[in-house]
Amino acid sequence: MAADASVIEEIVRAARSQSPPVARLPEEETRRHVALVLPVVLAREGDLAAAARLGADRAAQGVPITALLHGVQAGRSRAAQIAVVRGRAAGVPERVMLTALLELEPRVGALERAVVNGYRTAELELAGTARDVRFQVLRRLLHGEVPAEEDVLHAGLRPDGLYRCLASNVADPVQVRAVERRLAVCGGVFGLVDGRLSGLTPRLPDGLDADVLVVCAPPARLGEAAGMYALCGSALVAAEARGLRGLRELTDLAGVTALAAQPALAGLLNRTLLGPLNPDDSFHRELAATALAYLDHERRLDRTAAALHVHPNTVRYRLGRLEEVVGASPGTEGTVLDALRWWWALHTWLEPGE
């Protein structure tokens, strides 16, 4: 079970469904810890350091201990259910399964104690430090609370200053420290908020590692930080879905963020504009990809052809064939909003799983 990706996914879903604070963490972060902890439990022996690290990481990420335990217990219950279902399917007698589950109970109890100990140890290490004070101010600002002016100053922020809100895809505490050092060169305050490295800074660094995605809002007053943070979070999800990396301006992601918030409407557009297309037909996918490239290149045949490394007549032919199949095409006529409807429909239709 420990090596079965489908089992890990089931446990991840269970943990996130029963604990909203855990669900706010990046899914990959939950998956990483399940993959580390599950083999330790099933082995019935060995070091429980992975469980202690889980507790310590969640403390650093600001997840309440009760929410953490809700997630752990939900994952534990789901793992037991899967074991029973698989055991029955394999013809394992009920008594044998019950004995096996009872034998695991002491190990599971030890795991939960290790999680709590790791959490409490990290909590004590963080409490009262200057870093923790700054982090608490940051978290309150990004969650819409109003810290006292003295606390804001103590965190190194100016109450009347303009700051850029940042939200990133960085969740691993080890990577967080490295990225935070890079960001801190520009001043400001940073920390794990809702499981992701976030912050407020007066200016941006020159660049970041290739695998890091950071969405940054325009400069704003501290009173606007919570609204900016919410927008950055939405834009981060949309940017991650498109595989984007690097420093990204929130305003540059406005379009994809707004569209990503309406998946049901995207589905209606797909059925209305592209209903006759078959996602399993490679030729149909080629037609849709060509039409999308056409829109991305200002509906210019020459630029589209250069981008696709084909002749302009090939682009013209594919657009014509698309029109034959669906009854229309994103031609040179129409308004910007017409082009947007086509772009949105084509883009979502071509995405995996559509």
Coordinates of C-alpha atoms in Angstrom, one line a residue, residues 20-206:
P20 CA -9.8 23.1 6.0
P21 CA -6.5 24.5 7.2
V22 CA -4.7 21.5 5.8
A23 CA -6.7 21.9 2.6
R24 CA -5.3 25.4 2.2
L25 CA -1.8 24.0 2.0
P26 CA -0.5 23.0 -1.5
E27 CA -1.7 19.5 -2.3
E28 CA 1.8 18.4 -3.1
E29 CA 2.8 19.3 0.5
T30 CA 0.2 17.0 1.9
R31 CA 1.1 14.3 -0.6
R32 CA 4.8 14.6 0.4
H33 CA 4.1 14.0 4.0
V34 CA 1.7 11.1 3.4
A35 CA 4.3 9.4 1.2
L36 CA 6.9 9.8 4.1
V37 CA 4.7 8.7 7.0
L38 CA 2.7 5.8 5.5
P39 CA 5.7 3.5 5.0
V40 CA 6.8 4.2 8.6
V41 CA 3.4 3.1 10.0
L42 CA 3.1 0.0 7.9
A43 CA 6.6 -1.1 8.7
R44 CA 5.5 -1.4 12.4
E45 CA 9.0 -0.4 13.5
G46 CA 11.8 2.1 12.9
D47 CA 12.2 5.8 13.4
L48 CA 9.2 8.1 13.7
A49 CA 11.2 11.1 12.7
A50 CA 9.0 11.6 9.6
A51 CA 6.0 12.0 11.8
A52 CA 7.8 14.5 14.0
R53 CA 8.8 16.5 10.9
L54 CA 5.2 16.6 9.8
G55 CA 4.2 18.1 13.1
A56 CA 7.1 20.6 13.0
D57 CA 6.4 21.6 9.4
R58 CA 2.7 22.2 10.2
A59 CA 3.6 24.4 13.2
A60 CA 5.9 26.5 11.0
Q61 CA 3.1 26.8 8.5
G62 CA 0.7 28.0 11.1
V63 CA -1.7 25.1 11.0
P64 CA -3.5 24.7 14.4
I65 CA -2.7 21.4 16.2
T66 CA -6.4 20.4 16.2
A67 CA -6.7 20.8 12.5
L68 CA -3.5 18.9 12.0
L69 CA -4.8 16.0 14.0
H70 CA -8.2 16.0 12.2
G71 CA -6.2 15.5 9.0
V72 CA -4.0 12.8 10.4
Q73 CA -7.0 10.9 11.8
A74 CA -9.0 11.2 8.6
G75 CA -6.0 9.8 6.7
R76 CA -5.7 7.0 9.2
S77 CA -9.4 6.1 8.8
R78 CA -9.2 6.1 5.0
A79 CA -6.1 3.9 5.0
A80 CA -7.9 1.4 7.2
Q81 CA -10.9 1.4 4.9
I82 CA -8.7 0.7 1.9
A83 CA -6.9 -2.1 3.7
V84 CA -10.2 -3.8 4.5
V85 CA -11.6 -3.5 1.0
R86 CA -8.5 -4.9 -0.5
G87 CA -8.2 -7.6 2.0
R88 CA -11.8 -8.8 1.3
A89 CA -11.2 -8.6 -2.4
A90 CA -8.1 -10.9 -1.9
G91 CA -10.1 -13.3 0.2
V92 CA -8.3 -12.5 3.5
P93 CA -10.5 -13.8 6.4
E94 CA -12.1 -11.1 8.5
R95 CA -10.4 -12.3 11.7
V96 CA -7.0 -12.0 10.1
M97 CA -7.7 -8.5 8.9
L98 CA -9.0 -7.5 12.4
T99 CA -5.9 -8.9 14.0
A100 CA -3.6 -7.0 11.6
L101 CA -5.4 -3.7 12.2
L102 CA -5.3 -4.2 16.0
E103 CA -1.6 -4.9 15.8
L104 CA -1.1 -1.6 14.0
E105 CA -2.9 0.4 16.6
P106 CA 0.1 0.9 18.9
R107 CA 2.2 2.0 15.9
V108 CA -0.5 4.5 14.9
G109 CA -0.8 5.8 18.4
A110 CA 3.0 6.3 18.5
L111 CA 2.8 8.2 15.2
E112 CA 0.2 10.6 16.5
R113 CA 2.3 11.2 19.6
A114 CA 5.3 11.9 17.4
V115 CA 3.3 14.4 15.3
V116 CA 2.2 16.2 18.5
N117 CA 5.7 16.2 20.0
G118 CA 7.2 17.6 16.8
Y119 CA 4.5 20.3 16.6
R120 CA 5.0 21.3 20.3
T121 CA 8.8 21.3 20.0
A122 CA 8.7 23.6 16.9
E123 CA 6.0 25.8 18.5
L124 CA 8.3 26.4 21.6
E125 CA 11.3 27.1 19.4
L126 CA 9.3 29.7 17.4
A127 CA 7.5 31.3 20.3
G128 CA 8.8 34.7 21.4
T129 CA 11.5 35.0 18.7
A130 CA 11.7 38.2 16.6
R131 CA 11.0 36.1 13.6
D132 CA 7.8 34.7 15.1
V133 CA 6.6 38.3 16.0
R134 CA 7.1 39.4 12.4
F135 CA 5.3 36.3 11.1
Q136 CA 2.3 36.9 13.4
V137 CA 2.0 40.5 12.1
L138 CA 2.3 39.3 8.5
R139 CA -0.4 36.6 9.0
R140 CA -2.8 39.0 10.7
L141 CA -2.4 41.6 7.9
L142 CA -2.9 39.0 5.1
H143 CA -5.9 37.5 6.9
G144 CA -7.6 40.9 7.2
E145 CA -6.8 41.7 10.8
V146 CA -5.5 45.1 12.0
P147 CA -2.4 44.8 14.2
A148 CA -1.4 47.6 16.5
E149 CA 0.8 50.3 15.0
E150 CA 3.5 49.3 17.5
D151 CA 3.4 45.7 16.3
V152 CA 3.7 46.8 12.7
L153 CA 6.7 48.9 13.5
H154 CA 8.3 46.1 15.5
A155 CA 7.9 43.8 12.4
G156 CA 9.9 46.2 10.4
L157 CA 7.1 47.7 8.4
R158 CA 6.0 51.3 8.1
P159 CA 2.2 51.8 8.8
D160 CA 2.1 54.5 6.0
G161 CA 4.3 52.5 3.6
L162 CA 3.5 51.0 0.2
Y163 CA 4.2 47.3 0.0
R164 CA 3.9 44.6 -2.7
C165 CA 2.1 41.5 -1.6
L166 CA 3.7 38.2 -2.7
A167 CA 2.3 34.7 -2.8
S168 CA 4.5 31.8 -4.0
N169 CA 4.3 28.0 -4.8
V170 CA 7.0 27.3 -2.2
A171 CA 5.8 25.1 0.7
D172 CA 8.7 22.9 1.7
P173 CA 10.2 24.5 4.8
V174 CA 13.8 23.8 3.6
Q175 CA 13.1 25.5 0.2
V176 CA 11.2 28.3 2.0
R177 CA 14.3 29.4 3.9
A178 CA 16.4 29.6 0.7
V179 CA 13.8 31.6 -1.2
E180 CA 13.0 33.8 1.8
R181 CA 16.7 34.8 2.0
R182 CA 16.6 35.8 -1.7
L183 CA 13.4 37.9 -1.2
A184 CA 14.6 39.4 2.1
V185 CA 17.4 41.2 0.4
C186 CA 14.8 43.7 -0.8
G187 CA 13.4 44.2 2.7
G188 CA 9.9 43.4 4.0
V189 CA 8.5 40.5 6.0
F190 CA 7.9 36.9 4.8
G191 CA 6.6 33.6 6.2
L192 CA 4.5 30.6 5.6
V193 CA 0.9 31.7 5.4
D194 CA -1.8 29.1 4.5
G195 CA 1.1 26.8 3.8
R196 CA 2.9 28.9 1.2
L197 CA 5.7 31.4 1.4
S198 CA 4.1 34.8 1.2
G199 CA 5.1 38.3 2.2
L200 CA 5.0 42.0 2.0
T201 CA 8.0 43.8 0.4
P202 CA 8.8 47.4 -0.8
R203 CA 10.5 46.1 -4.0
L204 CA 11.2 42.9 -5.9
P205 CA 14.4 40.9 -6.4
D206 CA 16.0 40.6 -9.8

